[in-house]
Coordinates of C-alpha atoms and ligand atoms in Angstrom, one line a residue:
M1 CA 10.8 -38.4 92.4
K2 CA 13.3 -37.0 94.9
Y3 CA 16.2 -35.7 93.0
A4 CA 17.5 -36.1 89.4
V5 CA 20.0 -34.5 87.7
L6 CA 20.5 -33.9 83.7
A7 CA 23.0 -32.6 81.8
T8 CA 24.4 -31.9 78.3
W9 CA 26.7 -35.1 76.0
K10 CA 28.0 -38.1 76.9
M11 CA 31.1 -36.7 78.2
A12 CA 28.7 -36.1 80.7
E13 CA 28.3 -39.3 82.2
E14 CA 30.9 -39.4 85.2
G15 CA 29.6 -36.4 86.2
T16 CA 25.9 -37.7 86.6
K17 CA 26.8 -40.5 88.3
K18 CA 28.8 -38.5 90.8
A19 CA 25.9 -35.5 90.9
A20 CA 23.8 -37.9 91.5
K21 CA 25.3 -40.0 94.3
L22 CA 26.1 -36.4 95.9
L23 CA 21.8 -35.3 95.4
A24 CA 22.0 -39.2 97.0
E25 CA 23.5 -38.4 99.9
G26 CA 20.8 -35.5 100.4
K27 CA 23.7 -32.8 99.2
D28 CA 22.1 -29.4 97.3
C29 CA 21.8 -28.9 93.5
G30 CA 24.7 -26.4 93.4
E31 CA 27.4 -28.8 94.8
A32 CA 25.8 -31.7 93.2
V33 CA 25.6 -29.4 89.4
I34 CA 29.4 -28.0 89.8
E35 CA 31.1 -31.0 91.3
G36 CA 30.0 -32.4 87.9
I37 CA 30.9 -30.2 85.9
A38 CA 33.7 -29.5 87.5
M39 CA 35.0 -33.4 86.4
V40 CA 34.0 -32.2 82.4
E41 CA 36.6 -28.9 83.1
D42 CA 39.7 -31.4 84.7
N43 CA 39.4 -34.4 82.1
P44 CA 41.5 -33.2 78.7
A45 CA 40.0 -35.9 76.7
F46 CA 37.2 -33.8 76.6
H47 CA 38.0 -31.0 73.6
S48 CA 35.6 -28.2 74.3
V49 CA 35.6 -27.5 78.3
G50 CA 38.9 -26.6 80.5
Y51 CA 41.4 -28.2 80.3
G52 CA 42.6 -29.8 76.9
G53 CA 40.0 -27.3 75.2
R54 CA 39.3 -26.2 72.2
P55 CA 41.9 -23.2 70.9
N56 CA 41.1 -19.4 70.3
A57 CA 42.5 -17.8 66.4
E58 CA 45.7 -17.5 68.4
G59 CA 46.3 -20.4 69.7
R60 CA 45.0 -20.2 73.5
V61 CA 42.2 -21.7 75.8
F62 CA 39.8 -19.3 76.9
L63 CA 36.6 -20.5 79.3
D64 CA 33.5 -19.6 80.1
G65 CA 30.4 -20.6 82.9
G66 CA 27.6 -19.7 84.2
F67 CA 25.6 -20.9 87.3
M68 CA 22.1 -20.3 88.6
N69 CA 20.8 -20.6 92.4
G70 CA 16.3 -21.8 91.9
D71 CA 15.3 -20.6 94.7
T72 CA 17.0 -16.6 95.2
L73 CA 17.0 -16.8 91.3
H74 CA 21.1 -15.5 92.1
F75 CA 23.1 -15.7 88.8
G76 CA 27.5 -15.7 88.8
A77 CA 29.0 -15.4 85.6
V78 CA 32.6 -15.1 83.4
G79 CA 33.4 -14.8 80.1
S80 CA 37.1 -15.4 78.6
V81 CA 38.6 -16.1 81.4
E82 CA 42.4 -17.4 80.6
G83 CA 44.7 -19.8 83.1
F84 CA 42.7 -20.9 85.7
R85 CA 41.2 -24.4 86.5
S86 CA 37.7 -24.2 86.9
A87 CA 35.0 -21.8 85.4
V88 CA 31.9 -22.7 87.0
R89 CA 33.9 -22.4 89.8
I90 CA 34.5 -19.3 89.8
A91 CA 31.1 -18.3 88.1
A92 CA 29.3 -20.0 91.0
S93 CA 30.9 -17.6 94.0
L94 CA 29.7 -14.6 91.8
Q95 CA 26.1 -15.6 92.5
D96 CA 25.5 -13.5 95.8
G97 CA 25.3 -9.7 96.0
D98 CA 23.1 -7.9 93.6
A99 CA 26.5 -6.5 91.0
N100 CA 29.3 -7.5 89.7
N101 CA 27.9 -10.9 89.4
F102 CA 29.3 -11.5 85.5
L103 CA 32.9 -10.3 85.2
V104 CA 34.6 -11.2 82.3
G105 CA 38.1 -11.1 80.6
E106 CA 40.9 -9.5 82.7
G107 CA 38.3 -8.1 86.3
A108 CA 37.0 -11.7 85.9
E109 CA 41.4 -13.4 86.3
R110 CA 41.9 -10.3 88.4
Y111 CA 38.4 -11.5 90.6
A112 CA 39.9 -15.1 90.3
E113 CA 43.2 -14.5 91.5
A114 CA 42.5 -12.1 95.0
H115 CA 40.0 -15.1 96.1
G116 CA 42.2 -18.2 95.8
F117 CA 41.0 -20.1 92.7
E118 CA 43.6 -22.8 91.2
R119 CA 45.3 -21.9 88.2
R120 CA 45.8 -24.0 85.4
D121 CA 46.9 -23.9 81.6
N122 CA 44.1 -25.3 80.3
V123 CA 46.8 -25.7 76.9
T124 CA 47.9 -29.0 76.1
A125 CA 50.0 -30.7 73.4
E126 CA 46.9 -31.6 72.0
T127 CA 45.2 -28.6 72.0
L128 CA 48.7 -26.7 70.3
E129 CA 48.7 -29.7 67.9
L130 CA 45.4 -29.0 66.7
Y131 CA 46.0 -25.4 66.4
E132 CA 49.3 -25.7 64.2
K133 CA 47.3 -27.9 62.1
E134 CA 44.2 -25.9 61.7
K135 CA 45.7 -22.4 61.3
E136 CA 46.5 -22.2 58.1
R137 CA 43.0 -23.2 56.7
L138 CA 41.3 -21.0 59.7
K139 CA 38.4 -19.2 56.9
E140 CA 37.7 -22.7 55.6
L141 CA 37.0 -24.1 59.1
S142 CA 33.2 -24.3 60.1
A143 CA 33.7 -22.6 64.2
Y144 CA 31.4 -25.4 65.7
D145 CA 33.1 -28.3 64.2
G146 CA 33.7 -30.1 67.4
H147 CA 32.1 -28.1 70.2
D148 CA 30.1 -29.4 72.8
T149 CA 29.1 -26.9 76.3
V150 CA 28.6 -29.0 78.9
C151 CA 25.2 -27.8 81.3
F152 CA 24.5 -29.7 84.2
L153 CA 20.8 -29.1 85.7
A154 CA 20.4 -30.2 89.4
L155 CA 16.4 -30.9 91.4
D156 CA 17.5 -31.5 94.8
Q157 CA 15.6 -33.2 97.8
S158 CA 15.0 -30.1 99.0
G159 CA 12.8 -28.8 96.0
S160 CA 15.9 -26.2 94.7
L161 CA 16.7 -26.7 91.3
C162 CA 20.6 -25.2 89.5
A163 CA 22.1 -25.3 86.9
A164 CA 25.2 -24.7 85.0
T165 CA 27.7 -24.5 82.4
S166 CA 31.3 -24.8 81.0
T167 CA 33.1 -24.4 78.0
S168 CA 36.1 -23.1 75.9
G169 CA 34.0 -22.1 73.3
L170 CA 33.9 -22.0 69.7
F171 CA 37.0 -23.9 68.5
M172 CA 39.0 -20.3 66.5
K173 CA 36.9 -18.0 68.1
Q174 CA 38.2 -14.5 68.0
P175 CA 39.9 -13.1 70.9
G176 CA 36.7 -11.5 73.3
R177 CA 34.1 -13.0 71.7
I178 CA 31.8 -15.2 74.5
G179 CA 29.1 -17.5 73.8
D180 CA 25.8 -18.5 75.2
T181 CA 27.1 -20.1 77.8
P182 CA 27.8 -17.7 80.3
L183 CA 24.3 -15.8 79.2
P184 CA 22.1 -16.1 82.0
G185 CA 18.4 -16.9 80.1
V186 CA 20.2 -18.1 77.7
G187 CA 22.5 -19.9 78.0
Y188 CA 20.7 -21.3 81.2
Y189 CA 17.9 -20.2 83.5
A190 CA 16.5 -22.1 87.1
D191 CA 13.3 -21.4 89.2
S192 CA 12.3 -23.7 91.7
K193 CA 9.0 -22.8 91.3
I194 CA 9.1 -23.9 87.7
G195 CA 12.0 -25.5 85.8
A196 CA 15.2 -25.3 84.7
A197 CA 16.8 -25.4 81.0
A198 CA 20.4 -25.4 79.8
A199 CA 21.6 -24.6 76.3
T200 CA 24.1 -26.2 74.2
G201 CA 25.1 -25.7 70.3
M202 CA 26.3 -22.6 67.8
G203 CA 26.1 -19.5 70.6
E204 CA 25.3 -16.7 68.2
E205 CA 21.9 -18.9 67.5
I206 CA 21.1 -19.6 70.8
M207 CA 20.8 -15.8 72.0
K208 CA 19.1 -15.3 69.0
G209 CA 16.0 -16.9 70.7
A210 CA 17.1 -16.3 74.9
L211 CA 16.6 -20.2 74.5
S212 CA 16.8 -21.2 78.0
Y213 CA 14.6 -19.0 79.9
A214 CA 11.8 -19.5 76.7
A215 CA 12.0 -23.5 77.7
V216 CA 11.0 -22.1 81.3
R217 CA 8.1 -19.6 80.2
F218 CA 6.8 -22.8 78.1
L219 CA 7.2 -24.7 81.4
K220 CA 5.0 -21.6 83.5
D221 CA 2.6 -21.9 80.6
G222 CA 1.2 -25.3 81.4
L223 CA 3.4 -26.9 78.5
S224 CA 5.4 -31.0 79.9
A225 CA 9.0 -30.6 79.8
Q226 CA 9.8 -32.8 76.8
E227 CA 7.4 -29.7 75.0
A228 CA 8.6 -27.3 76.3
A229 CA 12.3 -28.2 75.2
E230 CA 10.6 -29.1 71.6
K231 CA 9.1 -26.0 71.1
A232 CA 11.8 -23.3 72.2
V233 CA 14.2 -25.1 69.7
S234 CA 11.7 -25.8 67.3
E235 CA 10.0 -22.3 67.2
L236 CA 13.3 -20.8 67.2
N237 CA 15.0 -22.9 64.5
D238 CA 11.8 -22.4 61.9
T239 CA 12.2 -18.5 62.7
L240 CA 15.9 -18.6 61.2
V241 CA 15.3 -21.1 58.7
E242 CA 12.6 -18.7 57.7
R243 CA 14.5 -15.4 58.1
N244 CA 18.2 -16.3 56.7
G245 CA 17.4 -19.8 55.3
Y246 CA 19.2 -21.8 57.5
A247 CA 19.7 -22.8 61.3
N248 CA 23.3 -23.1 62.6
P249 CA 23.1 -26.2 65.6
M250 CA 21.0 -25.7 69.1
S251 CA 20.3 -28.7 71.9
L252 CA 18.3 -28.2 74.7
I253 CA 17.6 -29.8 78.0
V254 CA 15.0 -29.3 80.1
L255 CA 14.2 -29.8 83.6
A256 CA 11.2 -29.9 85.2
K257 CA 10.7 -28.7 89.3
D258 CA 8.8 -32.4 89.7
G259 CA 12.1 -34.7 87.9
S260 CA 10.9 -35.1 84.8
Y261 CA 13.0 -33.7 81.8
G262 CA 12.7 -32.7 77.9
I263 CA 14.9 -32.6 75.1
G264 CA 15.2 -30.2 72.1
T265 CA 17.3 -30.0 69.6
N266 CA 17.8 -29.7 65.6
I267 CA 20.8 -32.0 66.0
T268 CA 21.9 -35.4 66.5
F269 CA 22.6 -35.5 70.1
T270 CA 23.3 -37.1 73.2
Y271 CA 22.1 -36.7 77.3
C272 CA 22.6 -38.0 80.5
Y273 CA 19.3 -38.6 83.3
A274 CA 19.4 -40.1 86.5
S275 CA 17.0 -39.5 89.3
D276 CA 16.2 -41.3 92.9
E277 CA 14.3 -43.6 89.9
E278 CA 16.7 -44.5 87.0
E279 CA 20.9 -44.7 87.1
A280 CA 23.0 -42.6 85.2
T281 CA 22.4 -43.5 81.8
V282 CA 23.2 -42.0 78.4
H283 CA 21.2 -41.6 75.5
E284 CA 21.2 -40.4 71.8
I285 CA 18.7 -38.7 69.9
I286 CA 19.5 -39.2 66.2
V287 CA 18.5 -36.2 64.3
E288 CA 19.2 -35.8 60.0
R289 CA 20.1 -32.2 59.2
E290 CA 19.7 -31.2 55.3
Ligands
LIG1 N1 27.8 -22.6 73.6 C1 28.8 -22.1 73.2 C2 29.6 -21.3 72.9 O1 28.9 -20.4 71.7 O2 30.7 -20.6 73.0

């Protein structure tokens, strides 16, 4: 296979087409994943990423994002950033150098301002309407309701792999809360010699198993992409059920260095895949939860 792109949720369909087109033109995987995600960040119809994202407990939208270069293992990440158009673009710009690759809050915003990243108020009328409607019953809400992180993995024609993520985080999250999405090894991981992985779901649960790194390690041990994805999710899911009596939602996408892919999930999940052999297609895995 010459190139491939794999992304979480149906909302990534148009971004997957764009990423596949860039890869077909010979662009690198970094550009493909960033442009794919930026399309989701800019679309207010998708309520858990970028513009029109889910509000926190104070009715404000804070973004998390991450990027990893599988050739160098360099990563860039931002957490709890308010008032900027694209978390993934800011994150990716932080990948160079051996320090200051992960910035949060005011420090991340000052960095973004100083480096000319486009500002945007990501709170839409719909965001505010949802907040006003739901804030009275904050204690009854499940934080996961309606939450989906967008994750993109890509293999380019030179054999490099990249991973990127972006989210507004859990609905009604506490100010300052950061999920798995910007955390390398947890929300995403890429190693061009092995494969890449990225996660969506309840961040606090995904952190307990460093899910993305776990899957790439399983690939390194010789498992196929599908085996690695399933094993990473089922091991963590079963451990959490055994210790706590339940496991919150988590889904994982895995792209091996040969362009083959795998999915692990403990909930019904949609994803998009495209390659030089397959047009961008949305797939669904149905999981009945007890
Ligand atoms: N998976 C996104 C979050 O927990 O914030």
